[in-house]
Tab-separated table of C-alpha atoms and ligand atoms in Angstrom:
chain	number	residue	atom	x	y	z
A	243	MET	CA	0.000	0.000	0.000
A	244	ALA	CA	1.343	3.378	-0.941
A	245	ILE	CA	1.932	5.681	1.968
A	246	LYS	CA	0.402	9.040	1.357
A	247	LYS	CA	2.851	11.801	2.049
A	248	LYS	CA	1.619	14.733	4.078
A	249	ASN	CA	1.208	17.689	1.796
A	250	THR	CA	3.568	20.099	3.481
A	251	VAL	CA	4.361	23.441	1.945
A	252	SER	CA	8.037	24.139	2.551
A	253	LYS	CA	8.424	27.609	4.018
A	254	ASN	CA	11.617	29.543	3.954
A	255	THR	CA	12.377	30.188	7.624
A	256	GLU	CA	15.921	31.455	7.104
A	257	PRO	CA	16.360	35.217	6.813
A	258	ALA	CA	17.628	36.408	3.443
A	259	LYS	CA	21.359	36.422	2.754
A	260	ILE	CA	22.594	40.013	2.599
A	261	ILE	CA	24.258	41.045	-0.657
A	262	ASP	CA	26.983	43.325	0.668
A	263	GLY	CA	27.831	46.074	-1.822
A	264	LYS	CA	30.487	47.599	0.424
A	265	VAL	CA	32.518	44.373	0.467
A	266	ILE	CA	32.259	43.854	-3.317
A	267	ALA	CA	33.012	47.541	-4.037
A	268	ASN	CA	36.171	47.181	-1.915
A	269	HIS	CA	37.164	44.064	-3.879
A	270	ILE	CA	36.747	46.030	-7.114
A	271	THR	CA	38.845	48.960	-5.860
A	272	ASP	CA	41.546	46.495	-4.767
A	273	GLU	CA	41.462	44.925	-8.240
A	274	ILE	CA	41.825	48.393	-9.813
A	275	LYS	CA	44.830	49.147	-7.582
A	276	ARG	CA	46.432	45.845	-8.630
A	277	LEU	CA	45.815	46.549	-12.339
A	278	LEU	CA	47.299	50.024	-11.957
A	279	LYS	CA	50.446	48.548	-10.393
A	280	ILE	CA	50.824	46.262	-13.405
A	281	ASN	CA	50.151	49.115	-15.882
A	282	ASN	CA	52.250	51.641	-13.962
A	283	THR	CA	52.761	54.045	-16.862
A	284	ILE	CA	49.040	54.778	-17.025
A	285	LYS	CA	47.268	57.462	-14.992
A	286	PRO	CA	43.512	57.356	-15.638
A	287	GLY	CA	41.967	60.836	-15.772
A	288	LEU	CA	38.355	61.730	-15.003
A	289	ALA	CA	36.658	65.085	-15.652
A	290	LEU	CA	33.664	65.739	-13.426
A	291	ILE	CA	31.366	68.485	-14.674
A	292	LEU	CA	28.994	69.956	-12.125
A	293	VAL	CA	26.556	72.632	-13.280
A	294	GLY	CA	24.863	74.669	-10.532
A	295	SER	CA	24.783	73.904	-6.831
A	296	ASN	CA	22.385	71.013	-6.268
A	297	PRO	CA	23.489	69.859	-2.752
A	298	ALA	CA	23.073	66.120	-3.530
A	299	SER	CA	25.044	66.472	-6.793
A	300	GLU	CA	27.826	68.325	-4.939
A	301	ILE	CA	28.103	65.441	-2.448
A	302	TYR	CA	28.165	62.799	-5.219
A	303	VAL	CA	30.834	64.647	-7.203
A	304	ARG	CA	33.015	65.098	-4.118
A	305	MET	CA	32.712	61.375	-3.340
A	306	LYS	CA	33.820	60.550	-6.889
A	307	GLU	CA	36.789	62.923	-6.631
A	308	LYS	CA	37.792	61.378	-3.287
A	309	LYS	CA	37.741	57.898	-4.810
A	310	CYS	CA	39.927	59.120	-7.693
A	311	ALA	CA	42.459	60.473	-5.179
A	312	GLU	CA	42.442	57.193	-3.236
A	313	LEU	CA	43.187	55.215	-6.404
A	314	GLY	CA	45.794	57.619	-7.779
A	315	PHE	CA	43.649	58.761	-10.717
A	316	TYR	CA	43.958	62.273	-12.084
A	317	SER	CA	40.676	64.113	-11.627
A	318	VAL	CA	39.293	67.543	-12.217
A	319	ILE	CA	36.034	68.985	-10.931
A	320	ASN	CA	34.732	71.664	-13.251
A	321	LYS	CA	32.130	73.575	-11.243
A	322	ILE	CA	30.131	75.695	-13.652
A	323	SER	CA	27.574	78.404	-12.900
A	324	GLU	CA	23.903	77.486	-13.124
A	325	LYS	CA	23.542	80.343	-15.620
A	326	VAL	CA	25.967	78.819	-18.142
A	327	SER	CA	24.751	78.765	-21.718
A	328	GLU	CA	24.399	75.482	-23.555
A	329	MET	CA	27.050	76.617	-26.041
A	330	GLU	CA	29.558	77.371	-23.278
A	331	LEU	CA	28.921	74.015	-21.629
A	332	LEU	CA	29.456	72.252	-24.953
A	333	ALA	CA	32.793	74.066	-25.291
A	334	HIS	CA	33.920	72.689	-21.901
A	335	ILE	CA	33.014	69.172	-23.054
A	336	ARG	CA	34.901	69.594	-26.326
A	337	ALA	CA	38.016	70.615	-24.395
A	338	TYR	CA	37.889	67.371	-22.374
A	339	ASN	CA	37.147	65.352	-25.519
A	340	ASN	CA	40.454	66.676	-26.887
A	341	SER	CA	42.529	66.356	-23.714
A	342	SER	CA	44.991	63.453	-23.637
A	343	LYS	CA	44.981	63.530	-19.798
A	344	ILE	CA	41.257	62.817	-19.643
A	345	HIS	CA	39.937	59.296	-20.258
A	346	GLY	CA	36.488	59.725	-18.752
A	347	ILE	CA	33.963	62.579	-18.793
A	348	LEU	CA	31.048	62.662	-16.389
A	349	ILE	CA	28.324	65.296	-16.432
A	350	GLN	CA	26.521	65.157	-13.126
A	351	LEU	CA	22.757	65.074	-13.623
A	352	PRO	CA	20.326	66.732	-13.324
A	353	LEU	CA	21.228	69.767	-15.432
A	354	PRO	CA	19.451	73.144	-15.164
A	355	LYS	CA	16.176	73.270	-17.093
A	356	HIS	CA	17.395	75.653	-19.829
A	357	ILE	CA	19.975	73.113	-20.964
A	358	ASN	CA	19.108	70.281	-23.335
A	359	GLU	CA	20.382	67.228	-21.456
A	360	ARG	CA	20.377	64.948	-24.513
A	361	LYS	CA	22.385	67.409	-26.598
A	362	VAL	CA	24.969	67.716	-23.817
A	363	LEU	CA	25.281	63.958	-23.230
A	364	GLU	CA	25.672	63.388	-26.970
A	365	ALA	CA	28.504	65.954	-27.114
A	366	VAL	CA	30.695	63.684	-24.987
A	367	ASP	CA	33.092	61.571	-27.062
A	368	PHE	CA	31.532	58.099	-26.728
A	369	ARG	CA	35.030	56.670	-26.183
A	370	LYS	CA	35.238	58.747	-22.975
A	371	ASP	CA	31.594	58.257	-21.950
A	372	VAL	CA	32.290	56.406	-18.687
A	373	ASP	CA	28.677	57.022	-17.563
A	374	GLY	CA	27.423	55.045	-20.580
A	375	PHE	CA	24.748	57.626	-21.389
A	376	HIS	CA	25.753	58.355	-25.007
A	377	PRO	CA	23.409	56.759	-27.592
A	378	MET	CA	26.404	54.893	-29.061
A	379	ASN	CA	26.947	53.089	-25.747
A	380	ALA	CA	23.213	52.665	-25.053
A	381	GLY	CA	22.742	51.197	-28.542
A	382	ARG	CA	25.742	48.900	-28.296
A	383	LEU	CA	24.480	47.600	-24.949
A	384	LEU	CA	21.122	46.827	-26.588
A	385	ILE	CA	22.752	44.731	-29.317
A	386	GLY	CA	25.242	43.078	-26.973
A	387	GLU	CA	28.428	44.790	-28.214
A	388	LYS	CA	31.352	45.941	-26.044
A	389	CYS	CA	30.530	49.362	-24.569
A	390	PHE	CA	30.570	51.502	-21.458
A	391	ILE	CA	27.721	50.280	-19.246
A	392	PRO	CA	26.042	52.847	-16.953
A	393	CYS	CA	27.609	52.516	-13.505
A	394	THR	CA	24.591	51.575	-11.370
A	395	PRO	CA	23.358	48.726	-13.617
A	396	ALA	CA	26.976	47.612	-14.110
A	397	GLY	CA	27.269	47.467	-10.305
A	398	ILE	CA	24.044	45.453	-9.963
A	399	PHE	CA	25.290	43.011	-12.594
A	400	GLU	CA	28.585	42.565	-10.704
A	401	LEU	CA	26.710	41.871	-7.461
A	402	ILE	CA	24.546	39.257	-9.194
A	403	LYS	CA	27.602	37.550	-10.706
A	404	ARG	CA	29.797	37.682	-7.616
A	405	TYR	CA	27.037	36.324	-5.358
A	406	ASN	CA	26.427	33.510	-7.874
A	407	VAL	CA	22.758	34.358	-8.212
A	408	GLU	CA	21.181	31.790	-10.526
A	409	THR	CA	19.948	33.710	-13.532
A	410	SER	CA	19.782	31.445	-16.572
A	411	GLY	CA	16.167	30.631	-17.377
A	412	LYS	CA	14.926	32.704	-14.431
A	413	TYR	CA	12.244	35.377	-14.528
A	414	ALA	CA	13.546	38.869	-13.713
A	415	VAL	CA	11.227	41.792	-13.112
A	416	VAL	CA	12.579	45.331	-13.213
A	417	ILE	CA	10.464	48.050	-11.608
A	418	GLY	CA	11.283	51.386	-13.249
A	419	ARG	CA	12.113	52.297	-16.854
A	420	SER	CA	14.761	55.010	-16.490
A	421	ASN	CA	17.597	55.321	-19.003
A	422	ILE	CA	20.094	55.284	-16.109
A	423	VAL	CA	18.953	52.060	-14.386
A	424	GLY	CA	15.751	50.314	-15.518
A	425	LYS	CA	16.370	49.967	-19.257
A	426	PRO	CA	20.098	49.105	-19.051
A	427	ILE	CA	19.726	46.506	-16.263
A	428	ALA	CA	16.862	44.875	-18.194
A	429	ASN	CA	19.135	44.672	-21.254
A	430	LEU	CA	22.003	43.207	-19.222
A	431	LEU	CA	19.812	40.490	-17.702
A	432	LEU	CA	18.407	39.668	-21.129
A	433	GLN	CA	21.806	38.976	-22.740
A	434	LYS	CA	22.825	35.424	-23.581
A	435	THR	CA	25.816	35.532	-21.215
A	436	LYS	CA	26.974	34.384	-17.787
A	437	GLY	CA	25.039	36.085	-14.997
A	438	ALA	CA	22.137	36.743	-17.374
A	439	ASN	CA	19.980	34.775	-19.849
A	440	CYS	CA	16.842	35.769	-17.936
A	441	THR	CA	13.321	36.271	-19.187
A	442	VAL	CA	12.774	39.939	-18.397
A	443	SER	CA	9.786	42.197	-17.803
A	444	ILE	CA	10.054	45.926	-17.257
A	445	THR	CA	7.218	47.314	-15.145
A	446	HIS	CA	6.611	51.010	-14.527
A	447	SER	CA	4.097	53.659	-13.465
A	448	GLY	CA	1.891	52.708	-16.430
A	449	THR	CA	1.761	48.995	-15.537
A	450	ALA	CA	-1.806	48.074	-14.526
A	451	ASN	CA	-0.892	45.574	-11.800
A	452	ILE	CA	2.784	45.364	-10.845
A	453	THR	CA	2.123	42.612	-8.295
A	454	GLU	CA	0.985	40.270	-11.095
A	455	PHE	CA	4.597	40.415	-12.316
A	456	THR	CA	6.540	40.635	-9.043
A	457	LYS	CA	4.628	37.670	-7.521
A	458	ASN	CA	6.124	35.395	-10.184
A	459	ALA	CA	9.626	36.897	-10.236
A	460	ASP	CA	12.789	34.975	-9.297
A	461	ILE	CA	14.767	38.227	-9.364
A	462	ILE	CA	13.405	41.733	-8.733
A	463	VAL	CA	15.286	44.963	-9.378
A	464	ALA	CA	13.431	47.841	-7.708
A	465	ALA	CA	14.436	51.174	-9.247
A	466	LEU	CA	11.353	53.360	-9.214
A	467	GLY	CA	12.253	55.904	-6.522
A	468	LYS	CA	9.324	55.268	-4.152
A	469	PRO	CA	10.209	54.598	-0.515
A	470	GLU	CA	9.451	51.003	0.607
A	471	PHE	CA	7.197	50.378	-2.396
A	472	LEU	CA	7.832	46.618	-2.672
A	473	LYS	CA	6.050	44.766	0.157
A	474	ALA	CA	6.218	41.131	1.259
A	475	ASN	CA	2.745	40.386	-0.158
A	476	MET	CA	4.005	41.308	-3.647
A	477	ILE	CA	6.790	38.695	-3.786
A	478	LYS	CA	7.254	34.936	-3.695
A	479	GLU	CA	9.396	32.922	-1.294
A	480	GLY	CA	13.052	32.673	-2.294
A	481	VAL	CA	13.162	35.689	-4.625
A	482	VAL	CA	16.440	37.629	-4.999
A	483	ILE	CA	15.855	41.355	-4.458
A	484	ILE	CA	18.083	44.191	-5.652
A	485	ASP	CA	17.053	47.532	-4.178
A	486	VAL	CA	18.294	50.568	-6.116
A	487	GLY	CA	16.279	53.178	-4.186
A	488	ILE	CA	17.811	55.886	-2.022
A	489	ASN	CA	14.962	57.817	-0.349
A	490	ARG	CA	14.946	60.093	2.651
A	491	ILE	CA	11.916	59.669	4.921
A	492	GLU	CA	11.000	61.462	8.129
A	493	ASP	CA	12.189	59.716	11.279
A	494	SER	CA	11.632	61.436	14.603
A	495	ASN	CA	13.855	58.823	16.339
A	496	SER	CA	16.890	59.905	14.345
A	497	PRO	CA	18.874	62.988	15.461
A	498	LYS	CA	18.908	64.078	11.812
A	499	GLY	CA	15.111	63.872	11.657
A	500	TYR	CA	15.212	61.502	8.690
A	501	LYS	CA	16.408	58.076	7.644
A	502	VAL	CA	17.430	56.634	4.280
A	503	VAL	CA	15.350	53.754	2.935
A	504	GLY	CA	15.217	51.933	-0.378
A	505	ASP	CA	12.346	51.140	-2.734
A	506	VAL	CA	11.858	47.856	-0.863
A	507	ASP	CA	10.245	47.285	2.530
A	508	PHE	CA	13.373	45.542	3.807
A	509	LYS	CA	11.919	44.372	7.119
A	510	SER	CA	9.091	42.327	5.637
A	511	CYS	CA	10.693	41.336	2.295
A	512	SER	CA	13.934	40.049	3.880
A	513	LYS	CA	11.877	37.367	5.668
A	514	LYS	CA	10.696	35.938	2.352
A	515	ALA	CA	13.616	36.601	-0.016
A	516	SER	CA	16.624	34.291	-0.367
A	517	MET	CA	19.012	37.210	-0.993
A	518	ILE	CA	18.560	40.966	-0.687
A	519	THR	CA	20.628	44.157	-0.939
A	520	PRO	CA	20.372	46.523	2.037
A	521	VAL	CA	19.999	50.311	1.821
A	522	PRO	CA	22.456	51.794	2.533
A	523	GLY	CA	25.343	49.419	1.763
A	524	GLY	CA	23.940	47.518	-1.204
A	525	VAL	CA	23.904	48.953	-4.716
A	526	GLY	CA	25.059	52.451	-3.635
A	527	PRO	CA	28.766	51.728	-3.042
A	528	MET	CA	28.939	49.804	-6.336
A	529	THR	CA	28.136	52.827	-8.508
A	530	ILE	CA	31.376	54.712	-7.760
A	531	ALA	CA	33.441	51.513	-7.943
A	532	MET	CA	32.106	50.850	-11.458
A	533	LEU	CA	32.773	54.465	-12.491
A	534	MET	CA	36.403	53.948	-11.503
A	535	LYS	CA	36.485	50.629	-13.388
A	536	ASN	CA	35.021	52.255	-16.523
A	537	THR	CA	37.592	55.070	-16.297
A	538	LEU	CA	40.437	52.574	-15.943
A	539	ASP	CA	39.069	50.520	-18.867
A	540	SER	CA	38.970	53.700	-20.938
A	541	ALA	CA	42.587	54.547	-20.055
A	542	LEU	CA	43.606	50.969	-20.923
A	543	LYS	CA	41.587	51.195	-24.170
A	544	LYS	CA	39.738	48.025	-23.216
A	545	ILE	CA	36.416	49.102	-24.744
A	546	TYR	CA	37.488	51.242	-27.716
A	547	ASN	CA	40.968	51.629	-29.119
B	874	GUN	N1	22.672	61.667	-11.315
B	874	GUN	C1	22.079	60.626	-10.700
B	874	GUN	N2	22.680	59.462	-11.016
B	874	GUN	C2	23.679	59.765	-11.869
B	874	GUN	C3	24.671	58.993	-12.531
B	874	GUN	O1	24.744	57.765	-12.433
B	874	GUN	N3	25.524	59.681	-13.317
B	874	GUN	C4	25.450	61.032	-13.454
B	874	GUN	N4	26.328	61.602	-14.254
B	874	GUN	N5	24.565	61.779	-12.850
B	874	GUN	C5	23.676	61.150	-12.042
């Protein structure tokens, strides 16, 4: 007589493994230092263009400059008045395009409203476009050719590979369709390569029912910019969650009066997920590390020669 097995639903009782972006970012900076020792005649140079005085942009640019100093890169911050004309800004870019000391050009976004962002990003020599925002790099990413990959999605992809997340044949759902994160990470996960080969959906503010997608996802990348948007009831057990959000919310318990949270409700989702990135300390530290890697690759002519 066959013994009927009790129909038990296996529940994941283990908390999610933390994907530590600080540790991986440090590995990447160590690798850059090692590569620079080997190629000791090369000094990668990065031009950072900051237009206006957006406080967040000023902090980001200073962090990038500090990282350059730590790694022995040459860097220049070009702080330009908010009132600059488009023509003048384009002239600054042309000067860096022609400078042999500069291998990477980064224009901190957002730009003032009177400036056409697309026109400015397209003025950067695509061979020095370490942000990966030029249409040449965006297009090459789409068709799977060597290119500069935008730093945040490049960082997410590194985390996925270095934590051996199973991706081939898995269903990945990206929340958010920005040119900086959503579209490029969807393209990376779609490629027929290691750390990818996923079936991918991009959901966004126009998606009728995001939960219909996220409930079935094996991997979720949340990059929509809404604090703690993704809740435990929107995901399945064992999902891998990458949280790209950096949002300030009021917190009367903090001396600063606010705390930083991601686009994922970490407390509830980490009980159901198998792996998750924290905020802060997940994707954030990876962005600058990948900017440094792109700048080094440019100096070494690894992408274009
Ligand atoms: N503003 C917000 N994110 C980014 C980024 O990745 N690169 C640049 N240049 N500006 C930004």
